[in-house]
Short mmCIF file of N, CA and C in Angstrom, two decimals:
data_model
loop_
_atom_site.label_atom_id
_atom_site.label_comp_id
_atom_site.label_asym_id
_atom_site.label_seq_id
_atom_site.Cartn_x
_atom_site.Cartn_y
_atom_site.Cartn_z
N MET O 165 7.77 23.34 -5.07
CA MET O 165 7.49 21.95 -4.74
C MET O 165 6.35 21.48 -5.64
N SER O 166 6.63 20.46 -6.44
CA SER O 166 5.63 19.92 -7.35
C SER O 166 5.47 18.43 -7.09
N ILE O 167 4.23 18.00 -6.92
CA ILE O 167 3.93 16.60 -6.69
C ILE O 167 3.18 16.09 -7.91
N SER O 168 3.73 15.06 -8.56
CA SER O 168 3.10 14.56 -9.78
C SER O 168 1.95 13.60 -9.48
N HIS O 169 2.00 12.92 -8.33
CA HIS O 169 0.95 11.97 -7.95
C HIS O 169 1.14 11.59 -6.48
N VAL O 170 0.12 10.94 -5.92
CA VAL O 170 0.24 10.35 -4.58
C VAL O 170 -0.36 8.95 -4.65
N SER O 171 -0.03 8.15 -3.65
CA SER O 171 -0.59 6.80 -3.55
C SER O 171 -1.31 6.70 -2.20
N ALA O 172 -2.10 5.65 -2.05
CA ALA O 172 -2.77 5.42 -0.77
C ALA O 172 -1.74 5.27 0.34
N SER O 173 -0.62 4.63 0.05
CA SER O 173 0.44 4.46 1.05
C SER O 173 1.02 5.81 1.46
N GLN O 174 1.21 6.70 0.48
CA GLN O 174 1.72 8.03 0.80
C GLN O 174 0.75 8.80 1.69
N ILE O 175 -0.54 8.69 1.37
CA ILE O 175 -1.55 9.40 2.17
C ILE O 175 -1.57 8.85 3.60
N LYS O 176 -1.49 7.52 3.73
CA LYS O 176 -1.44 6.91 5.07
C LYS O 176 -0.22 7.41 5.85
N LEU O 177 0.93 7.45 5.18
CA LEU O 177 2.15 7.92 5.84
C LEU O 177 1.98 9.38 6.26
N TYR O 178 1.42 10.19 5.39
CA TYR O 178 1.24 11.61 5.71
C TYR O 178 0.33 11.78 6.94
N THR O 179 -0.73 10.99 7.03
CA THR O 179 -1.64 11.13 8.19
C THR O 179 -0.96 10.66 9.47
N ARG O 180 -0.03 9.69 9.36
CA ARG O 180 0.70 9.22 10.55
C ARG O 180 1.82 10.18 10.94
N CYS O 181 2.56 10.67 9.93
CA CYS O 181 3.72 11.51 10.24
C CYS O 181 4.04 12.41 9.04
N PRO O 182 3.47 13.62 9.02
CA PRO O 182 3.72 14.52 7.88
C PRO O 182 5.20 14.82 7.65
N ARG O 183 5.97 14.90 8.71
CA ARG O 183 7.40 15.20 8.56
C ARG O 183 8.12 14.06 7.82
N ARG O 184 7.81 12.83 8.21
CA ARG O 184 8.45 11.68 7.54
C ARG O 184 8.05 11.66 6.06
N TRP O 185 6.76 11.94 5.76
CA TRP O 185 6.32 11.99 4.38
C TRP O 185 7.11 13.06 3.61
N TYR O 186 7.25 14.24 4.21
CA TYR O 186 7.97 15.33 3.58
C TYR O 186 9.41 14.93 3.27
N TYR O 187 10.08 14.34 4.26
CA TYR O 187 11.48 13.94 4.04
C TYR O 187 11.59 12.88 2.95
N GLN O 188 10.66 11.94 2.92
CA GLN O 188 10.73 10.84 1.97
C GLN O 188 10.32 11.24 0.57
N TYR O 189 9.23 12.02 0.43
CA TYR O 189 8.68 12.28 -0.90
C TYR O 189 8.99 13.66 -1.47
N ILE O 190 9.31 14.62 -0.63
CA ILE O 190 9.66 15.95 -1.13
C ILE O 190 11.17 16.14 -1.13
N GLU O 191 11.79 15.93 0.02
CA GLU O 191 13.24 16.06 0.12
C GLU O 191 13.97 14.88 -0.51
N LYS O 192 13.26 13.74 -0.66
CA LYS O 192 13.81 12.51 -1.25
C LYS O 192 15.05 12.03 -0.51
N LEU O 193 15.00 12.14 0.83
CA LEU O 193 16.10 11.63 1.64
C LEU O 193 16.09 10.11 1.60
N PRO O 194 17.25 9.49 1.73
CA PRO O 194 17.30 8.03 1.71
C PRO O 194 16.44 7.44 2.84
N THR O 195 15.78 6.34 2.52
CA THR O 195 14.97 5.65 3.52
C THR O 195 15.70 4.38 3.94
N PRO O 196 15.43 3.94 5.16
CA PRO O 196 16.09 2.70 5.59
C PRO O 196 15.62 1.53 4.71
N PRO O 197 16.46 0.50 4.59
CA PRO O 197 16.02 -0.65 3.78
C PRO O 197 14.78 -1.28 4.41
N PRO O 198 13.98 -1.96 3.59
CA PRO O 198 12.77 -2.58 4.13
C PRO O 198 13.12 -3.65 5.16
N SER O 199 12.21 -3.84 6.09
CA SER O 199 12.41 -4.88 7.10
C SER O 199 12.44 -6.24 6.41
N LYS O 200 12.97 -7.22 7.12
CA LYS O 200 13.02 -8.58 6.59
C LYS O 200 11.60 -9.07 6.25
N ALA O 201 10.64 -8.76 7.12
CA ALA O 201 9.25 -9.18 6.90
C ALA O 201 8.67 -8.53 5.65
N LEU O 202 8.93 -7.23 5.46
CA LEU O 202 8.42 -6.54 4.27
C LEU O 202 9.06 -7.08 3.00
N ALA O 203 10.36 -7.33 3.05
CA ALA O 203 11.06 -7.89 1.88
C ALA O 203 10.51 -9.28 1.56
N TYR O 204 10.25 -10.08 2.59
CA TYR O 204 9.71 -11.42 2.38
C TYR O 204 8.31 -11.33 1.76
N GLY O 205 7.48 -10.42 2.27
CA GLY O 205 6.14 -10.23 1.73
C GLY O 205 6.19 -9.84 0.26
N SER O 206 7.15 -9.00 -0.11
CA SER O 206 7.30 -8.59 -1.51
C SER O 206 7.68 -9.78 -2.39
N LEU O 207 8.55 -10.65 -1.89
CA LEU O 207 8.93 -11.84 -2.65
C LEU O 207 7.73 -12.78 -2.84
N ILE O 208 6.95 -12.98 -1.78
CA ILE O 208 5.76 -13.82 -1.87
C ILE O 208 4.79 -13.22 -2.90
N HIS O 209 4.64 -11.90 -2.84
CA HIS O 209 3.76 -11.20 -3.78
C HIS O 209 4.20 -11.44 -5.22
N GLU O 210 5.49 -11.34 -5.49
CA GLU O 210 6.01 -11.58 -6.84
C GLU O 210 5.73 -13.02 -7.27
N GLN O 211 5.86 -13.96 -6.35
CA GLN O 211 5.60 -15.36 -6.66
C GLN O 211 4.12 -15.55 -7.02
N ILE O 212 3.24 -14.94 -6.26
CA ILE O 212 1.80 -15.07 -6.52
C ILE O 212 1.48 -14.51 -7.90
N GLU O 213 1.98 -13.32 -8.19
CA GLU O 213 1.73 -12.69 -9.49
C GLU O 213 2.22 -13.59 -10.62
N GLY O 214 3.42 -14.12 -10.50
CA GLY O 214 3.97 -14.99 -11.53
C GLY O 214 3.19 -16.27 -11.69
N GLN O 215 2.72 -16.85 -10.58
CA GLN O 215 1.93 -18.07 -10.64
C GLN O 215 0.60 -17.84 -11.36
N ILE O 216 -0.06 -16.74 -11.05
CA ILE O 216 -1.35 -16.45 -11.68
C ILE O 216 -1.17 -16.26 -13.19
N GLN O 217 -0.14 -15.52 -13.57
CA GLN O 217 0.08 -15.24 -14.98
C GLN O 217 0.74 -16.41 -15.70
N GLY O 218 1.20 -17.41 -14.94
CA GLY O 218 1.84 -18.56 -15.55
C GLY O 218 3.23 -18.24 -16.07
N SER O 219 3.83 -17.18 -15.53
CA SER O 219 5.14 -16.76 -16.04
C SER O 219 6.30 -17.30 -15.22
N ASN O 220 6.02 -18.02 -14.15
CA ASN O 220 7.13 -18.61 -13.39
C ASN O 220 6.67 -19.85 -12.65
N THR O 221 7.64 -20.60 -12.23
CA THR O 221 7.36 -21.73 -11.35
C THR O 221 7.75 -21.29 -9.94
N PRO O 222 7.18 -21.91 -8.93
CA PRO O 222 7.49 -21.46 -7.57
C PRO O 222 8.98 -21.53 -7.28
N ASP O 223 9.47 -20.55 -6.59
CA ASP O 223 10.86 -20.52 -6.14
C ASP O 223 10.97 -21.44 -4.93
N ARG O 224 11.51 -22.62 -5.15
CA ARG O 224 11.56 -23.64 -4.08
C ARG O 224 12.37 -23.15 -2.88
N ASP O 225 13.44 -22.38 -3.11
CA ASP O 225 14.21 -21.86 -1.98
C ASP O 225 13.39 -20.89 -1.16
N LEU O 226 12.59 -20.08 -1.84
CA LEU O 226 11.77 -19.09 -1.16
C LEU O 226 10.70 -19.75 -0.30
N ILE O 227 10.08 -20.80 -0.84
CA ILE O 227 8.95 -21.39 -0.12
C ILE O 227 9.33 -22.58 0.74
N ALA O 228 10.61 -22.95 0.78
CA ALA O 228 11.02 -24.13 1.53
C ALA O 228 10.63 -24.06 3.00
N GLU O 229 10.92 -22.95 3.65
CA GLU O 229 10.61 -22.84 5.08
C GLU O 229 9.11 -22.72 5.32
N PRO O 230 8.42 -21.77 4.68
CA PRO O 230 6.98 -21.65 4.92
C PRO O 230 6.17 -22.46 3.91
N LEU O 231 6.49 -23.74 3.76
CA LEU O 231 5.82 -24.58 2.77
C LEU O 231 4.31 -24.58 2.96
N HIS O 232 3.87 -24.44 4.20
CA HIS O 232 2.43 -24.41 4.48
C HIS O 232 1.75 -23.23 3.79
N LEU O 233 2.47 -22.13 3.62
CA LEU O 233 1.89 -20.98 2.90
C LEU O 233 1.57 -21.38 1.46
N TYR O 234 2.52 -22.03 0.84
CA TYR O 234 2.32 -22.43 -0.54
C TYR O 234 1.21 -23.47 -0.65
N LYS O 235 1.20 -24.44 0.26
CA LYS O 235 0.17 -25.48 0.22
C LYS O 235 -1.22 -24.87 0.40
N GLN O 236 -1.35 -23.89 1.30
CA GLN O 236 -2.66 -23.28 1.53
C GLN O 236 -3.09 -22.47 0.32
N ALA O 237 -2.15 -21.97 -0.46
CA ALA O 237 -2.48 -21.09 -1.58
C ALA O 237 -2.74 -21.83 -2.89
N ILE O 238 -2.37 -23.10 -3.00
CA ILE O 238 -2.46 -23.80 -4.29
C ILE O 238 -3.87 -23.75 -4.89
N PRO O 239 -4.94 -24.14 -4.18
CA PRO O 239 -6.27 -24.09 -4.81
C PRO O 239 -6.67 -22.67 -5.23
N TYR O 240 -6.33 -21.71 -4.40
CA TYR O 240 -6.63 -20.31 -4.70
C TYR O 240 -5.89 -19.86 -5.96
N LEU O 241 -4.60 -20.17 -6.05
CA LEU O 241 -3.81 -19.78 -7.21
C LEU O 241 -4.32 -20.47 -8.48
N GLN O 242 -4.71 -21.73 -8.37
CA GLN O 242 -5.25 -22.43 -9.54
C GLN O 242 -6.53 -21.77 -10.02
N HIS O 243 -7.39 -21.38 -9.08
CA HIS O 243 -8.63 -20.69 -9.43
C HIS O 243 -8.33 -19.37 -10.13
N LEU O 244 -7.41 -18.58 -9.58
CA LEU O 244 -7.05 -17.30 -10.20
C LEU O 244 -6.42 -17.51 -11.57
N TRP O 245 -5.59 -18.54 -11.70
CA TRP O 245 -4.95 -18.82 -12.98
C TRP O 245 -6.00 -19.08 -14.05
N ARG O 246 -7.03 -19.88 -13.71
CA ARG O 246 -8.09 -20.18 -14.67
C ARG O 246 -8.84 -18.90 -15.08
N LEU O 247 -9.17 -18.06 -14.10
CA LEU O 247 -9.87 -16.81 -14.41
C LEU O 247 -9.01 -15.89 -15.27
N TYR O 248 -7.72 -15.81 -14.94
CA TYR O 248 -6.81 -14.94 -15.68
C TYR O 248 -6.72 -15.37 -17.15
N HIS O 249 -6.56 -16.67 -17.37
CA HIS O 249 -6.39 -17.15 -18.74
C HIS O 249 -7.71 -17.20 -19.50
N ALA O 250 -8.83 -17.06 -18.81
CA ALA O 250 -10.13 -16.95 -19.48
C ALA O 250 -10.47 -15.49 -19.77
N GLY O 251 -9.63 -14.57 -19.34
CA GLY O 251 -9.86 -13.16 -19.60
C GLY O 251 -10.75 -12.48 -18.57
N TRP O 252 -11.01 -13.14 -17.44
CA TRP O 252 -11.89 -12.58 -16.42
C TRP O 252 -11.13 -12.09 -15.19
N LEU O 253 -9.86 -11.88 -15.34
CA LEU O 253 -9.06 -11.46 -14.19
C LEU O 253 -7.94 -10.56 -14.68
N LEU O 254 -7.74 -9.47 -13.98
CA LEU O 254 -6.63 -8.57 -14.27
C LEU O 254 -5.64 -8.66 -13.11
N VAL O 255 -4.36 -8.68 -13.41
CA VAL O 255 -3.32 -8.80 -12.40
C VAL O 255 -2.45 -7.56 -12.44
N GLU O 256 -2.17 -7.00 -11.26
CA GLU O 256 -1.35 -5.79 -11.15
C GLU O 256 -1.90 -4.68 -12.04
N GLU O 257 -3.19 -4.47 -11.92
CA GLU O 257 -3.87 -3.46 -12.74
C GLU O 257 -3.58 -2.06 -12.19
N GLU O 258 -3.19 -1.16 -13.08
CA GLU O 258 -2.89 0.21 -12.66
C GLU O 258 -4.18 0.93 -12.28
N ILE O 259 -4.11 1.61 -11.17
CA ILE O 259 -5.22 2.43 -10.69
C ILE O 259 -4.81 3.89 -10.81
N ARG O 260 -5.71 4.69 -11.33
CA ARG O 260 -5.46 6.13 -11.42
C ARG O 260 -6.78 6.84 -11.17
N ILE O 261 -6.80 7.68 -10.17
CA ILE O 261 -7.99 8.47 -9.84
C ILE O 261 -7.61 9.94 -9.95
N GLU O 262 -8.29 10.64 -10.82
CA GLU O 262 -8.05 12.08 -10.94
C GLU O 262 -8.71 12.78 -9.75
N THR O 263 -8.06 13.80 -9.24
CA THR O 263 -8.59 14.55 -8.11
C THR O 263 -8.78 16.01 -8.51
N PRO O 264 -9.63 16.75 -7.78
CA PRO O 264 -9.83 18.18 -8.10
C PRO O 264 -8.54 18.99 -8.03
N SER O 265 -7.59 18.56 -7.21
CA SER O 265 -6.33 19.30 -7.08
C SER O 265 -5.43 19.12 -8.30
N GLY O 266 -5.75 18.14 -9.16
CA GLY O 266 -4.91 17.88 -10.32
C GLY O 266 -3.80 16.88 -10.02
N VAL O 267 -3.67 16.46 -8.76
CA VAL O 267 -2.67 15.47 -8.38
C VAL O 267 -3.38 14.12 -8.27
N PRO O 268 -3.15 13.22 -9.22
CA PRO O 268 -3.88 11.94 -9.20
C PRO O 268 -3.40 11.01 -8.08
N ILE O 269 -4.30 10.13 -7.67
CA ILE O 269 -3.94 9.04 -6.78
C ILE O 269 -3.68 7.85 -7.69
N ILE O 270 -2.48 7.27 -7.55
CA ILE O 270 -2.15 6.12 -8.38
C ILE O 270 -1.78 4.92 -7.51
N GLY O 271 -1.83 3.76 -8.11
CA GLY O 271 -1.45 2.55 -7.41
C GLY O 271 -1.64 1.35 -8.31
N ARG O 272 -1.57 0.18 -7.72
CA ARG O 272 -1.77 -1.07 -8.45
C ARG O 272 -2.62 -2.00 -7.61
N ALA O 273 -3.64 -2.56 -8.24
CA ALA O 273 -4.47 -3.57 -7.59
C ALA O 273 -3.88 -4.93 -7.91
N ASP O 274 -3.69 -5.76 -6.89
CA ASP O 274 -3.10 -7.08 -7.12
C ASP O 274 -3.93 -7.90 -8.09
N VAL O 275 -5.23 -8.00 -7.83
CA VAL O 275 -6.13 -8.79 -8.66
C VAL O 275 -7.46 -8.06 -8.76
N VAL O 276 -8.00 -7.98 -9.98
CA VAL O 276 -9.32 -7.38 -10.20
C VAL O 276 -10.13 -8.37 -11.03
N SER O 277 -11.34 -8.67 -10.56
CA SER O 277 -12.27 -9.47 -11.35
C SER O 277 -13.64 -8.81 -11.22
N VAL O 278 -14.65 -9.39 -11.83
CA VAL O 278 -15.97 -8.77 -11.80
C VAL O 278 -16.46 -8.72 -10.36
N GLY O 279 -16.67 -7.51 -9.86
CA GLY O 279 -17.22 -7.32 -8.53
C GLY O 279 -16.24 -7.41 -7.38
N ARG O 280 -14.97 -7.63 -7.67
CA ARG O 280 -14.02 -7.71 -6.56
C ARG O 280 -12.62 -7.24 -6.93
N VAL O 281 -12.00 -6.70 -5.91
CA VAL O 281 -10.60 -6.31 -5.99
C VAL O 281 -9.92 -7.04 -4.84
N VAL O 282 -8.82 -7.72 -5.14
CA VAL O 282 -8.13 -8.52 -4.12
C VAL O 282 -6.75 -7.93 -3.87
N ASP O 283 -6.41 -7.83 -2.60
CA ASP O 283 -5.09 -7.36 -2.19
C ASP O 283 -4.43 -8.50 -1.41
N HIS O 284 -3.23 -8.89 -1.81
CA HIS O 284 -2.52 -9.97 -1.13
C HIS O 284 -1.60 -9.41 -0.05
N LYS O 285 -1.65 -10.00 1.12
CA LYS O 285 -0.80 -9.59 2.24
C LYS O 285 -0.22 -10.82 2.91
N THR O 286 0.98 -10.69 3.43
CA THR O 286 1.54 -11.75 4.28
C THR O 286 1.69 -11.16 5.68
N THR O 287 1.53 -12.01 6.66
CA THR O 287 1.68 -11.57 8.04
C THR O 287 2.07 -12.77 8.89
N SER O 288 2.75 -12.51 9.98
CA SER O 288 3.13 -13.59 10.88
C SER O 288 2.21 -13.62 12.10
N ASN O 289 1.29 -12.66 12.17
CA ASN O 289 0.44 -12.59 13.35
C ASN O 289 -0.98 -12.21 12.92
N GLU O 290 -1.94 -12.99 13.39
CA GLU O 290 -3.34 -12.76 13.02
C GLU O 290 -3.87 -11.41 13.48
N LYS O 291 -3.22 -10.80 14.46
CA LYS O 291 -3.71 -9.50 14.95
C LYS O 291 -3.60 -8.41 13.87
N TYR O 292 -2.78 -8.65 12.85
CA TYR O 292 -2.64 -7.66 11.78
C TYR O 292 -3.64 -7.85 10.65
N ILE O 293 -4.46 -8.89 10.74
CA ILE O 293 -5.47 -9.12 9.71
C ILE O 293 -6.64 -8.18 9.98
N LEU O 294 -7.00 -7.39 8.99
CA LEU O 294 -8.08 -6.43 9.16
C LEU O 294 -9.42 -7.13 9.31
N LYS O 295 -10.17 -6.70 10.28
CA LYS O 295 -11.55 -7.17 10.46
C LYS O 295 -12.41 -6.44 9.42
N PRO O 296 -13.58 -7.01 9.08
CA PRO O 296 -14.42 -6.38 8.05
C PRO O 296 -14.71 -4.90 8.32
N GLU O 297 -14.98 -4.54 9.58
CA GLU O 297 -15.27 -3.13 9.87
C GLU O 297 -14.02 -2.25 9.70
N GLU O 298 -12.84 -2.82 9.93
CA GLU O 298 -11.60 -2.07 9.71
C GLU O 298 -11.33 -1.92 8.21
N LEU O 299 -11.58 -3.00 7.47
CA LEU O 299 -11.40 -2.96 6.02
C LEU O 299 -12.32 -1.92 5.39
N ALA O 300 -13.53 -1.79 5.90
CA ALA O 300 -14.49 -0.81 5.38
C ALA O 300 -13.98 0.62 5.56
N GLN O 301 -13.10 0.84 6.55
CA GLN O 301 -12.55 2.16 6.81
C GLN O 301 -11.15 2.35 6.23
N ASP O 302 -10.59 1.29 5.66
CA ASP O 302 -9.21 1.33 5.17
C ASP O 302 -9.11 2.20 3.91
N LEU O 303 -8.17 3.12 3.92
CA LEU O 303 -8.00 4.05 2.80
C LEU O 303 -7.71 3.32 1.49
N GLN O 304 -6.78 2.38 1.51
CA GLN O 304 -6.42 1.67 0.28
C GLN O 304 -7.63 0.91 -0.27
N ALA O 305 -8.37 0.23 0.59
CA ALA O 305 -9.56 -0.51 0.14
C ALA O 305 -10.58 0.44 -0.48
N ASN O 306 -10.76 1.58 0.13
CA ASN O 306 -11.72 2.56 -0.40
C ASN O 306 -11.26 3.17 -1.72
N VAL O 307 -9.96 3.37 -1.86
CA VAL O 307 -9.43 3.84 -3.15
C VAL O 307 -9.73 2.80 -4.23
N TYR O 308 -9.51 1.52 -3.93
CA TYR O 308 -9.80 0.46 -4.89
C TYR O 308 -11.27 0.46 -5.30
N VAL O 309 -12.16 0.56 -4.33
CA VAL O 309 -13.60 0.53 -4.63
C VAL O 309 -13.99 1.74 -5.47
N TYR O 310 -13.51 2.92 -5.09
CA TYR O 310 -13.82 4.13 -5.85
C TYR O 310 -13.34 3.98 -7.28
N TRP O 311 -12.09 3.54 -7.45
CA TRP O 311 -11.54 3.36 -8.80
C TRP O 311 -12.39 2.37 -9.60
N TYR O 312 -12.73 1.24 -8.98
CA TYR O 312 -13.50 0.20 -9.67
C TYR O 312 -14.81 0.77 -10.19
N HIS O 313 -15.47 1.56 -9.35
CA HIS O 313 -16.76 2.13 -9.77
C HIS O 313 -16.62 3.20 -10.83
N GLN O 314 -15.44 3.78 -10.95
CA GLN O 314 -15.21 4.78 -12.00
C GLN O 314 -14.96 4.13 -13.35
N GLN O 315 -14.58 2.86 -13.34
CA GLN O 315 -14.28 2.14 -14.58
C GLN O 315 -15.57 1.63 -15.21
N HIS O 316 -15.54 1.48 -16.49
CA HIS O 316 -16.66 0.84 -17.17
C HIS O 316 -16.35 -0.64 -17.25
N LEU O 317 -17.30 -1.47 -16.85
CA LEU O 317 -17.05 -2.91 -16.88
C LEU O 317 -16.76 -3.38 -18.30
N GLN O 318 -17.30 -2.68 -19.28
CA GLN O 318 -17.00 -3.05 -20.66
C GLN O 318 -15.51 -2.86 -20.93
N LYS O 319 -14.95 -1.78 -20.43
CA LYS O 319 -13.54 -1.51 -20.63
C LYS O 319 -12.69 -2.58 -19.94
N LEU O 320 -13.09 -2.96 -18.72
CA LEU O 320 -12.30 -3.92 -17.96
C LEU O 320 -12.49 -5.35 -18.44
N PHE O 321 -13.74 -5.76 -18.68
CA PHE O 321 -14.02 -7.17 -18.93
C PHE O 321 -14.88 -7.44 -20.15
N GLY O 322 -15.17 -6.43 -20.96
CA GLY O 322 -15.96 -6.66 -22.15
C GLY O 322 -17.44 -6.90 -21.88
N LEU O 323 -17.94 -6.54 -20.70
CA LEU O 323 -19.36 -6.73 -20.40
C LEU O 323 -20.16 -5.61 -21.04
N ASP O 324 -21.37 -5.92 -21.45
CA ASP O 324 -22.16 -4.89 -22.10
C ASP O 324 -22.68 -3.88 -21.06
N GLU O 325 -23.13 -2.76 -21.57
CA GLU O 325 -23.54 -1.64 -20.70
C GLU O 325 -24.75 -1.97 -19.83
N ASP O 326 -25.52 -3.00 -20.19
CA ASP O 326 -26.69 -3.37 -19.39
C ASP O 326 -26.33 -4.15 -18.14
N TYR O 327 -25.08 -4.62 -18.04
CA TYR O 327 -24.67 -5.36 -16.86
C TYR O 327 -24.65 -4.41 -15.67
N LYS O 328 -25.40 -4.75 -14.64
CA LYS O 328 -25.47 -3.88 -13.46
C LYS O 328 -24.68 -4.51 -12.32
N GLN O 329 -23.71 -3.77 -11.85
CA GLN O 329 -22.89 -4.23 -10.73
C GLN O 329 -23.55 -3.79 -9.44
N LYS O 330 -23.93 -4.74 -8.59
CA LYS O 330 -24.60 -4.40 -7.35
C LYS O 330 -23.64 -3.79 -6.34
N GLU O 331 -22.51 -4.44 -6.15
CA GLU O 331 -21.52 -3.89 -5.22
C GLU O 331 -20.16 -4.43 -5.56
N THR O 332 -19.16 -3.74 -5.08
CA THR O 332 -17.79 -4.16 -5.27
C THR O 332 -17.25 -4.55 -3.91
N THR O 333 -16.59 -5.68 -3.86
CA THR O 333 -16.02 -6.14 -2.61
C THR O 333 -14.51 -6.11 -2.72
N VAL O 334 -13.86 -5.59 -1.69
CA VAL O 334 -12.41 -5.65 -1.62
C VAL O 334 -12.07 -6.78 -0.67
N PHE O 335 -11.31 -7.75 -1.17
CA PHE O 335 -10.85 -8.85 -0.35
C PHE O 335 -9.38 -8.66 -0.07
N VAL O 336 -8.99 -8.91 1.15
CA VAL O 336 -7.57 -8.94 1.48
C VAL O 336 -7.26 -10.39 1.76
N HIS O 337 -6.50 -11.01 0.87
CA HIS O 337 -6.15 -12.41 1.04
C HIS O 337 -4.84 -12.47 1.81
N HIS O 338 -4.92 -12.93 3.05
CA HIS O 338 -3.74 -13.00 3.92
C HIS O 338 -3.09 -14.37 3.85
N TYR O 339 -1.79 -14.36 3.90
CA TYR O 339 -1.00 -15.59 4.00
C TYR O 339 -0.31 -15.54 5.36
N LEU O 340 -0.74 -16.40 6.26
CA LEU O 340 -0.15 -16.42 7.59
C LEU O 340 1.16 -17.19 7.54
N ASN O 341 2.23 -16.56 7.92
CA ASN O 341 3.54 -17.19 7.94
C ASN O 341 3.82 -17.70 9.34
N LYS O 342 3.21 -18.82 9.70
CA LYS O 342 3.43 -19.44 11.01
C LYS O 342 4.01 -20.81 10.81
N LYS O 343 4.84 -21.21 11.72
CA LYS O 343 5.43 -22.54 11.66
C LYS O 343 4.37 -23.59 11.87
N ASP O 344 4.46 -24.72 11.11
CA ASP O 344 3.56 -25.84 11.34
C ASP O 344 3.88 -26.45 12.69
N ASN O 345 2.83 -26.85 13.40
CA ASN O 345 3.05 -27.48 14.70
C ASN O 345 3.18 -28.98 14.56
#
């Protein structure tokens, strides 16, 4: 049994159910298709990435029903677009952390800028939004922070070595998919 890498999601799954992790990642048994909510979140994520990079226009069919999601995101997306095109924002940045075991932790950060890593999530219920104390304990958020601190800001953003980063913040930008009243 050889494992080439793991992700934060794999580690979370393993801590919840080692058997399911084994079947999915070692035995490579087929997994059920993603839920409708997960598939929808993935589509929204693709739209956000394309909007920031300027590589697509919004999919009107996709956003027709939850138009409020798109309206709430417009100022945020415009801000990210400006940072991205100024060279101060990385989108879908690959994360790789070497571990003593030789099995790296890999993943992708949705958005990285100076001092922050942003993860985009969609949810239909506010109870799934992580509170700050929960985010501080979240494995994925901690992987992002660790990775960010391992990088040289010069490599990421061209900042000189004298630039001192006080702290890195992980933001989870949630899009609530609720019907307008």
